[in-house]
Tab-separated table of C-alpha atoms in Angstrom:
chain	number	residue	atom	x	y	z
A	1	UNK	CA	1.088	-26.232	-13.416
A	2	UNK	CA	2.339	-22.719	-13.970
A	3	UNK	CA	0.636	-22.453	-17.322
A	4	UNK	CA	-2.820	-22.100	-15.767
A	5	UNK	CA	-1.914	-18.793	-14.143
A	6	UNK	CA	-2.922	-19.858	-10.618
A	7	UNK	CA	0.336	-21.480	-9.485
A	8	UNK	CA	3.545	-19.511	-9.270
A	9	UNK	CA	6.876	-20.976	-10.242
A	10	UNK	CA	8.196	-21.248	-6.645
A	11	UNK	CA	5.020	-23.076	-5.589
A	12	UNK	CA	5.358	-25.840	-8.179
A	13	UNK	CA	8.010	-27.985	-6.422
A	14	UNK	CA	6.243	-27.606	-3.066
A	15	UNK	CA	2.884	-28.729	-4.437
A	16	UNK	CA	4.385	-31.402	-6.679
A	17	UNK	CA	6.553	-33.171	-4.097
A	18	UNK	CA	4.156	-33.004	-1.150
A	19	UNK	CA	1.174	-33.905	-3.331
A	20	UNK	CA	2.877	-36.943	-4.817
A	21	UNK	CA	4.137	-38.115	-1.409
A	22	UNK	CA	0.753	-37.791	0.338
A	23	UNK	CA	-1.146	-39.354	-2.598
A	24	UNK	CA	1.156	-42.355	-2.598
A	25	UNK	CA	0.846	-42.705	1.201
A	26	UNK	CA	-2.954	-42.693	0.957
A	27	UNK	CA	-3.008	-45.297	-1.786
A	28	UNK	CA	-0.837	-47.619	0.285
A	29	UNK	CA	-3.092	-47.260	3.312
A	30	UNK	CA	-6.230	-47.971	1.329
A	31	UNK	CA	-5.586	-51.720	1.317
A	32	UNK	CA	-3.348	-51.815	4.411
A	33	UNK	CA	-3.264	-54.878	6.645
A	34	UNK	CA	-5.067	-55.090	9.957
A	35	UNK	CA	-1.803	-54.679	11.906
A	36	UNK	CA	-1.193	-51.317	10.238
A	37	UNK	CA	-4.751	-50.220	10.964
A	38	UNK	CA	-4.401	-51.084	14.661
A	39	UNK	CA	-1.119	-49.212	14.988
A	40	UNK	CA	-2.243	-46.062	13.268
A	41	UNK	CA	-5.595	-46.056	15.066
A	42	UNK	CA	-3.887	-46.572	18.425
A	43	UNK	CA	-1.604	-43.545	17.966
A	44	UNK	CA	-4.426	-41.327	16.752
A	45	UNK	CA	-6.774	-42.408	19.531
A	46	UNK	CA	-4.383	-41.219	22.267
A	47	UNK	CA	-4.404	-37.710	20.805
A	48	UNK	CA	-8.038	-37.605	19.706
A	49	UNK	CA	-10.153	-39.667	22.143
A	50	UNK	CA	-13.314	-39.393	20.018
A	51	UNK	CA	-11.742	-41.815	17.511
A	52	UNK	CA	-12.351	-44.687	19.954
A	53	UNK	CA	-15.848	-44.958	18.548
A	54	UNK	CA	-14.433	-45.839	15.091
A	55	UNK	CA	-12.957	-49.232	14.499
A	56	UNK	CA	-9.372	-49.486	13.240
A	57	UNK	CA	-9.957	-50.695	9.669
A	58	UNK	CA	-12.590	-48.068	9.010
A	59	UNK	CA	-10.346	-45.342	10.408
A	60	UNK	CA	-7.489	-46.467	8.151
A	61	UNK	CA	-9.850	-46.247	5.136
A	62	UNK	CA	-10.943	-42.758	6.118
A	63	UNK	CA	-7.372	-41.665	6.630
A	64	UNK	CA	-6.363	-43.117	3.271
A	65	UNK	CA	-9.249	-41.366	1.518
A	66	UNK	CA	-8.276	-38.048	3.143
A	67	UNK	CA	-4.631	-38.399	2.067
A	68	UNK	CA	-5.635	-39.328	-1.495
A	69	UNK	CA	-7.935	-36.252	-1.732
A	70	UNK	CA	-5.303	-33.940	-0.309
A	71	UNK	CA	-2.550	-35.253	-2.562
A	72	UNK	CA	-4.807	-34.888	-5.611
A	73	UNK	CA	-5.694	-31.307	-4.639
A	74	UNK	CA	-2.040	-30.358	-4.346
A	75	UNK	CA	-1.310	-31.848	-7.750
A	76	UNK	CA	-4.303	-30.222	-9.481
A	77	UNK	CA	-3.477	-26.770	-10.890
A	78	UNK	CA	-7.127	-25.661	-10.822
A	79	UNK	CA	-7.206	-25.876	-7.018
A	80	UNK	CA	-6.139	-22.486	-5.569
A	81	UNK	CA	-2.776	-22.617	-3.832
A	82	UNK	CA	-4.012	-21.024	-0.638
A	83	UNK	CA	-6.848	-23.547	-0.353
A	84	UNK	CA	-4.540	-26.482	-0.922
A	85	UNK	CA	-2.076	-24.969	1.507
A	86	UNK	CA	-4.729	-24.586	4.182
A	87	UNK	CA	-5.748	-28.238	3.804
A	88	UNK	CA	-2.099	-29.341	4.008
A	89	UNK	CA	-1.573	-27.201	7.136
A	90	UNK	CA	-4.551	-28.786	8.872
A	91	UNK	CA	-3.408	-32.319	7.986
A	92	UNK	CA	0.217	-31.706	9.049
A	93	UNK	CA	-0.987	-29.985	12.213
A	94	UNK	CA	-2.901	-33.083	13.273
A	95	UNK	CA	0.175	-35.249	12.639
A	96	UNK	CA	2.275	-32.935	14.825
A	97	UNK	CA	-0.341	-33.181	17.576
A	98	UNK	CA	-0.003	-36.965	17.475
A	99	UNK	CA	3.786	-36.552	17.656
A	100	UNK	CA	3.452	-34.275	20.719
A	101	UNK	CA	0.949	-36.481	22.605
A	102	UNK	CA	2.229	-39.983	21.882
A	103	UNK	CA	4.659	-41.295	24.519
A	104	UNK	CA	7.995	-42.515	23.301
A	105	UNK	CA	8.177	-40.354	20.196
A	106	UNK	CA	9.952	-37.451	21.917
A	107	UNK	CA	12.826	-37.274	24.318
A	108	UNK	CA	11.710	-36.472	27.828
A	109	UNK	CA	11.440	-32.721	28.332
A	110	UNK	CA	12.456	-31.991	24.744
A	111	UNK	CA	10.882	-31.402	21.363
A	112	UNK	CA	13.465	-33.544	19.615
A	113	UNK	CA	12.442	-37.036	18.550
A	114	UNK	CA	13.564	-40.385	19.779
A	115	UNK	CA	14.616	-43.010	17.182
A	116	UNK	CA	10.995	-44.211	17.084
A	117	UNK	CA	9.663	-40.679	16.534
A	118	UNK	CA	11.921	-39.544	13.690
A	119	UNK	CA	9.474	-40.632	11.005
A	120	UNK	CA	6.595	-38.700	12.572
A	121	UNK	CA	8.700	-35.621	13.468
A	122	UNK	CA	9.499	-35.084	9.791
A	123	UNK	CA	5.897	-34.166	9.216
A	124	UNK	CA	6.893	-30.753	10.597
A	125	UNK	CA	8.244	-30.088	7.121
A	126	UNK	CA	4.756	-30.632	5.733
A	127	UNK	CA	3.457	-28.113	8.274
A	128	UNK	CA	6.015	-25.523	7.141
A	129	UNK	CA	5.173	-26.094	3.460
A	130	UNK	CA	1.453	-25.811	4.195
A	131	UNK	CA	1.956	-22.494	5.999
A	132	UNK	CA	4.085	-21.142	3.141
A	133	UNK	CA	1.410	-21.979	0.587
A	134	UNK	CA	-1.366	-20.595	2.783
A	135	UNK	CA	0.391	-17.330	3.451
A	136	UNK	CA	1.439	-16.751	-0.157
A	137	UNK	CA	0.044	-13.432	-1.519
A	138	UNK	CA	-3.026	-13.625	-3.730
A	139	UNK	CA	-2.263	-12.741	-7.355
A	140	UNK	CA	-5.458	-10.708	-7.918
A	141	UNK	CA	-4.933	-8.856	-4.642
A	142	UNK	CA	-1.366	-7.973	-5.685
A	143	UNK	CA	-2.581	-6.609	-9.016
A	144	UNK	CA	-5.342	-4.640	-7.223
A	145	UNK	CA	-2.853	-3.046	-4.870
A	146	UNK	CA	-0.566	-2.179	-7.759
A	147	UNK	CA	-3.484	-0.578	-9.614
A	148	UNK	CA	-4.404	1.501	-6.521
A	149	UNK	CA	-0.832	2.717	-6.115
A	150	UNK	CA	-0.737	3.714	-9.815
A	151	UNK	CA	-3.995	5.614	-9.523
A	152	UNK	CA	-2.732	7.436	-6.412
A	153	UNK	CA	0.432	8.373	-8.229
A	154	UNK	CA	-1.504	9.792	-11.225
A	155	UNK	CA	-3.781	11.721	-8.865
A	156	UNK	CA	-0.766	13.161	-7.032
A	157	UNK	CA	0.816	14.288	-10.332
A	158	UNK	CA	-2.408	15.960	-11.456
A	159	UNK	CA	-2.795	17.697	-8.100
A	160	UNK	CA	0.781	18.956	-8.294
A	161	UNK	CA	0.156	20.361	-11.798
A	162	UNK	CA	-3.065	22.048	-10.682
A	163	UNK	CA	-1.315	23.541	-7.677
A	164	UNK	CA	1.404	24.874	-9.939
A	165	UNK	CA	-1.202	26.560	-12.190
A	166	UNK	CA	-2.844	28.190	-9.168
A	167	UNK	CA	0.561	29.365	-7.976
A	168	UNK	CA	1.261	30.971	-11.346
A	169	UNK	CA	-2.165	32.663	-11.349
A	170	UNK	CA	-1.547	33.920	-7.801
A	171	UNK	CA	1.861	35.308	-8.807
A	172	UNK	CA	0.356	37.055	-11.840
A	173	UNK	CA	-2.342	38.513	-9.662
A	174	UNK	CA	0.216	39.830	-7.209
A	175	UNK	CA	2.329	41.266	-10.008
A	176	UNK	CA	-0.729	43.016	-11.512
A	177	UNK	CA	-1.671	44.491	-8.159
A	178	UNK	CA	1.866	45.706	-7.620
A	179	UNK	CA	2.004	47.473	-10.960
A	180	UNK	CA	-1.407	49.026	-10.331
A	181	UNK	CA	-0.294	50.495	-7.027
A	182	UNK	CA	2.885	51.804	-8.599
A	183	UNK	CA	0.970	53.461	-11.418
A	184	UNK	CA	-1.432	55.073	-8.967
A	185	UNK	CA	1.428	56.386	-6.865
A	186	UNK	CA	3.028	57.965	-9.963
A	187	UNK	CA	-0.284	59.595	-10.875
A	188	UNK	CA	-0.666	61.086	-7.400
A	189	UNK	CA	2.929	62.416	-7.485
A	190	UNK	CA	2.296	63.967	-10.896
A	191	UNK	CA	-0.852	65.702	-9.634
A	192	UNK	CA	0.971	67.030	-6.583
A	193	UNK	CA	3.717	68.381	-8.831
A	194	UNK	CA	1.181	70.083	-11.063
A	195	UNK	CA	-0.430	71.670	-8.017
A	196	UNK	CA	2.835	73.139	-6.802
A	197	UNK	CA	3.614	74.625	-10.244
A	198	UNK	CA	2.520	78.414	-10.463
A	199	UNK	CA	-0.348	79.288	-12.758
A	200	UNK	CA	0.392	80.499	-16.287
A	201	UNK	CA	0.889	84.261	-16.511
A	202	UNK	CA	1.592	84.765	-12.847
A	203	UNK	CA	5.037	85.396	-11.478
A	204	UNK	CA	6.227	83.647	-8.348
A	205	UNK	CA	5.635	86.852	-6.320
A	206	UNK	CA	1.981	87.075	-7.344
A	207	UNK	CA	2.249	89.817	-10.056
A	208	UNK	CA	0.816	89.228	-13.421
A	209	UNK	CA	2.755	90.026	-16.554
A	210	UNK	CA	0.135	92.641	-17.477
A	211	UNK	CA	0.766	94.529	-14.203
A	212	UNK	CA	4.486	94.633	-14.793
A	213	UNK	CA	4.010	95.930	-18.347
A	214	UNK	CA	1.652	98.694	-17.167
A	215	UNK	CA	3.663	100.111	-14.291
A	216	UNK	CA	7.100	99.103	-15.462
A	217	UNK	CA	9.516	96.678	-14.103
A	218	UNK	CA	10.777	99.069	-11.474
A	219	UNK	CA	7.387	99.867	-10.085
A	220	UNK	CA	7.355	99.596	-6.393
A	221	UNK	CA	5.060	96.954	-5.090
A	222	UNK	CA	4.500	98.893	-1.963
A	223	UNK	CA	2.142	101.439	-3.496
A	224	UNK	CA	0.331	99.050	-5.723
A	225	UNK	CA	-3.163	98.294	-4.597
A	226	UNK	CA	-2.589	94.718	-5.607
A	227	UNK	CA	-0.320	94.299	-2.586
A	228	UNK	CA	-2.872	95.571	-0.105
């Protein structure tokens, strides 16, 4: 079963055991005696009143055919597990409805069976198996989700790398602007220093070197026209 790729390993015993049991039950009912047909039809008719319009032998044949088809579906690997599980759930659910509605199968005011209802109450296991197979995750869906998560992870990594490059560019831009401002400040300070420096050939008191050479170093500034 597991070789076809549609049935997982944990599903094999569930499908194999339930399928074989239901298939065998259907084959035995196919040629069942009239007494068996009357008993099965009487129990089913109390739960599903519309079955009164079908005679007991025909109902037994229909029930047998349904069980044979269900058992074969569970044993066939090509049948999807969720489809087979849904069919098993519906079949077991109808059996549990018969168990709940038929008098004498349950203890009064309880869900637990009487000695006569033990055989029918065990069909609850079939219901549990059917639900397990129906609710099992789809293999293709699991692969699709895994692929989406991988793509999201790759996208996140690329986005992080791109954000890191932008951060580096932003840092370089800030560093370049900082150096530019610093260079401009140094240039302004240099120009201010040059402006404060006295012109060449002029002493700090405003006399040129030519004036001092003409009148002498001791020449009084007071009488010099340059001071007026």
